[in-house]
Amino acid sequence: MNTNSLQQHANEPTRGNNILDLVMTTTDLSINGLEVTDKIGDHQMIDFSLEVQDPNTRTQHKQVLDYKRANFELMKEELGIHNYEVLLGNKNADMILQEKITSTAEHHVPRKRIRPTNNPPWFSQEIKRLINAR
């Protein structure tokens, strides 16, 4: 579940000795006061409160990597110095490779501040311009 950014909150049995009723959230949501309480039928009831942010309140700005201004030549050079035969022989090769790419991007891709929107991350200004041009 952690690879999908999900967290399971119910850790007590809800039917006999089994955990059958789940409370799953993305890792950025907070669950408070989770209790397995009275029976309803043959299951225990799960009582909890969920902290959510009002969708109408927005954070002012957030910082993202600005790949349009990235120094890809230096990134390519830095990533090229690793011995990938040894790296790929490691059982955690995917995690190590992801860490190396992320670290390299942090060094060679400047950040920019953006205002949050309700659009998905891939919905760029260029896509918006192309849609409006239709």
Tab-separated table of C-alpha atoms in Angstrom:
chain	number	residue	atom	x	y	z
A	1	MET	CA	0.000	0.000	0.000
A	2	ASN	CA	2.889	2.371	0.672
A	3	THR	CA	3.962	2.197	-2.983
A	4	ASN	CA	0.532	3.605	-3.903
A	5	SER	CA	0.740	6.305	-1.217
A	6	LEU	CA	-2.063	4.673	0.762
A	7	GLN	CA	-2.157	4.124	4.484
A	8	GLN	CA	-4.341	1.593	6.341
A	9	HIS	CA	-5.592	2.948	9.685
A	10	ALA	CA	-7.764	0.152	11.144
A	11	ASN	CA	-5.431	-2.191	13.043
A	12	GLU	CA	-7.932	-3.999	15.275
A	13	PRO	CA	-10.156	-6.949	14.352
A	14	THR	CA	-13.578	-5.922	13.034
A	15	ARG	CA	-15.092	-9.392	12.558
A	16	GLY	CA	-14.018	-12.137	14.925
A	17	ASN	CA	-10.211	-12.111	14.986
A	18	ASN	CA	-9.901	-10.659	11.463
A	19	ILE	CA	-9.460	-7.131	10.145
A	20	LEU	CA	-12.065	-7.106	7.370
A	21	ASP	CA	-13.200	-3.478	7.459
A	22	LEU	CA	-10.517	-1.104	6.245
A	23	VAL	CA	-9.997	2.629	6.576
A	24	MET	CA	-7.549	3.635	3.852
A	25	THR	CA	-6.420	7.158	2.988
A	26	THR	CA	-3.703	8.822	1.024
A	27	THR	CA	-0.744	9.495	3.274
A	28	ASP	CA	-1.410	13.248	3.381
A	29	LEU	CA	-4.805	12.896	5.136
A	30	SER	CA	-5.156	12.686	8.910
A	31	ILE	CA	-7.456	10.271	10.715
A	32	ASN	CA	-8.205	11.111	14.371
A	33	GLY	CA	-9.707	9.080	17.185
A	34	LEU	CA	-10.130	5.815	15.291
A	35	GLU	CA	-11.931	3.262	17.470
A	36	VAL	CA	-13.401	-0.141	16.789
A	37	THR	CA	-16.669	0.041	18.737
A	38	ASP	CA	-20.104	-1.594	18.944
A	39	LYS	CA	-21.225	-4.455	16.772
A	40	ILE	CA	-23.481	-3.923	13.778
A	41	GLY	CA	-24.586	-7.341	12.595
A	42	ASP	CA	-21.488	-9.543	12.688
A	43	HIS	CA	-18.983	-6.687	12.248
A	44	GLN	CA	-17.581	-4.143	14.681
A	45	MET	CA	-18.241	-0.501	13.800
A	46	ILE	CA	-15.263	1.787	13.083
A	47	ASP	CA	-15.627	5.336	14.392
A	48	PHE	CA	-13.173	8.087	13.389
A	49	SER	CA	-12.905	11.685	12.271
A	50	LEU	CA	-11.181	12.785	9.093
A	51	GLU	CA	-9.370	16.109	8.826
A	52	VAL	CA	-9.894	17.668	5.421
A	53	GLN	CA	-8.998	21.075	4.072
A	54	ASP	CA	-11.733	23.305	2.735
A	55	PRO	CA	-11.345	23.048	-1.064
A	56	ASN	CA	-12.005	26.779	-1.373
A	57	THR	CA	-8.970	27.693	0.722
A	58	ARG	CA	-5.783	27.600	-1.283
A	59	THR	CA	-2.209	27.841	-0.256
A	60	GLN	CA	-0.553	30.931	-1.668
A	61	HIS	CA	2.232	29.407	-3.757
A	62	LYS	CA	4.182	26.216	-4.042
A	63	GLN	CA	7.620	25.526	-5.470
A	64	VAL	CA	8.097	23.110	-8.357
A	65	LEU	CA	11.025	22.157	-10.547
A	66	ASP	CA	11.229	24.293	-13.714
A	67	TYR	CA	12.345	21.783	-16.357
A	68	LYS	CA	12.219	24.415	-19.109
A	69	ARG	CA	15.306	26.005	-17.518
A	70	ALA	CA	17.048	22.729	-16.577
A	71	ASN	CA	20.696	22.127	-17.444
A	72	PHE	CA	20.245	18.759	-19.130
A	73	GLU	CA	23.865	18.601	-20.324
A	74	LEU	CA	25.164	18.700	-16.735
A	75	MET	CA	22.479	16.225	-15.657
A	76	LYS	CA	23.502	13.836	-18.435
A	77	GLU	CA	27.166	14.242	-17.499
A	78	GLU	CA	26.500	13.649	-13.780
A	79	LEU	CA	24.284	10.627	-14.408
A	80	GLY	CA	26.849	9.209	-16.854
A	81	ILE	CA	29.583	8.838	-14.223
A	82	HIS	CA	27.841	6.002	-12.343
A	83	ASN	CA	28.646	2.334	-12.867
A	84	TYR	CA	25.195	1.116	-13.870
A	85	GLU	CA	26.255	-2.535	-14.195
A	86	VAL	CA	26.957	-2.592	-10.459
A	87	LEU	CA	23.872	-0.473	-9.719
A	88	LEU	CA	21.480	-2.697	-11.692
A	89	GLY	CA	22.897	-5.790	-9.985
A	90	ASN	CA	21.588	-4.467	-6.670
A	91	LYS	CA	18.195	-5.775	-5.528
A	92	ASN	CA	17.103	-2.174	-4.754
A	93	ALA	CA	18.237	-0.867	-8.149
A	94	ASP	CA	14.952	0.919	-8.881
A	95	MET	CA	15.080	2.868	-5.613
A	96	ILE	CA	18.772	3.717	-6.023
A	97	LEU	CA	18.241	4.868	-9.619
A	98	GLN	CA	15.241	6.972	-8.626
A	99	GLU	CA	17.284	8.561	-5.816
A	100	LYS	CA	20.171	9.373	-8.199
A	101	ILE	CA	17.844	10.952	-10.781
A	102	THR	CA	15.995	12.950	-8.119
A	103	SER	CA	19.240	14.143	-6.548
A	104	THR	CA	20.643	15.152	-9.939
A	105	ALA	CA	17.449	17.056	-10.793
A	106	GLU	CA	17.609	18.891	-7.463
A	107	HIS	CA	21.107	20.129	-8.390
A	108	HIS	CA	20.509	21.063	-12.033
A	109	VAL	CA	16.837	22.057	-12.314
A	110	PRO	CA	15.925	25.447	-10.853
A	111	ARG	CA	12.723	25.896	-8.899
A	112	LYS	CA	9.883	28.252	-9.615
A	113	ARG	CA	6.924	29.384	-7.541
A	114	ILE	CA	3.466	28.688	-8.906
A	115	ARG	CA	-0.055	29.358	-7.753
A	116	PRO	CA	-1.976	26.159	-7.104
A	117	THR	CA	-4.856	25.365	-9.460
A	118	ASN	CA	-7.520	22.715	-9.652
A	119	ASN	CA	-5.980	21.443	-12.893
A	120	PRO	CA	-4.005	18.183	-12.969
A	121	PRO	CA	-0.193	18.568	-12.924
A	122	TRP	CA	0.180	17.669	-16.621
A	123	PHE	CA	-2.244	20.442	-17.707
A	124	SER	CA	0.371	23.019	-18.704
A	125	GLN	CA	-0.049	26.523	-20.108
A	126	GLU	CA	0.936	25.114	-23.502
A	127	ILE	CA	-1.884	22.542	-23.411
A	128	LYS	CA	-4.305	25.251	-22.295
A	129	ARG	CA	-3.160	27.453	-25.207
A	130	LEU	CA	-3.610	24.575	-27.700
A	131	ILE	CA	-7.132	23.858	-26.434
A	132	ASN	CA	-8.086	27.520	-26.670
A	133	ALA	CA	-6.680	27.697	-30.219
A	134	ARG	CA	-9.051	24.982	-31.482
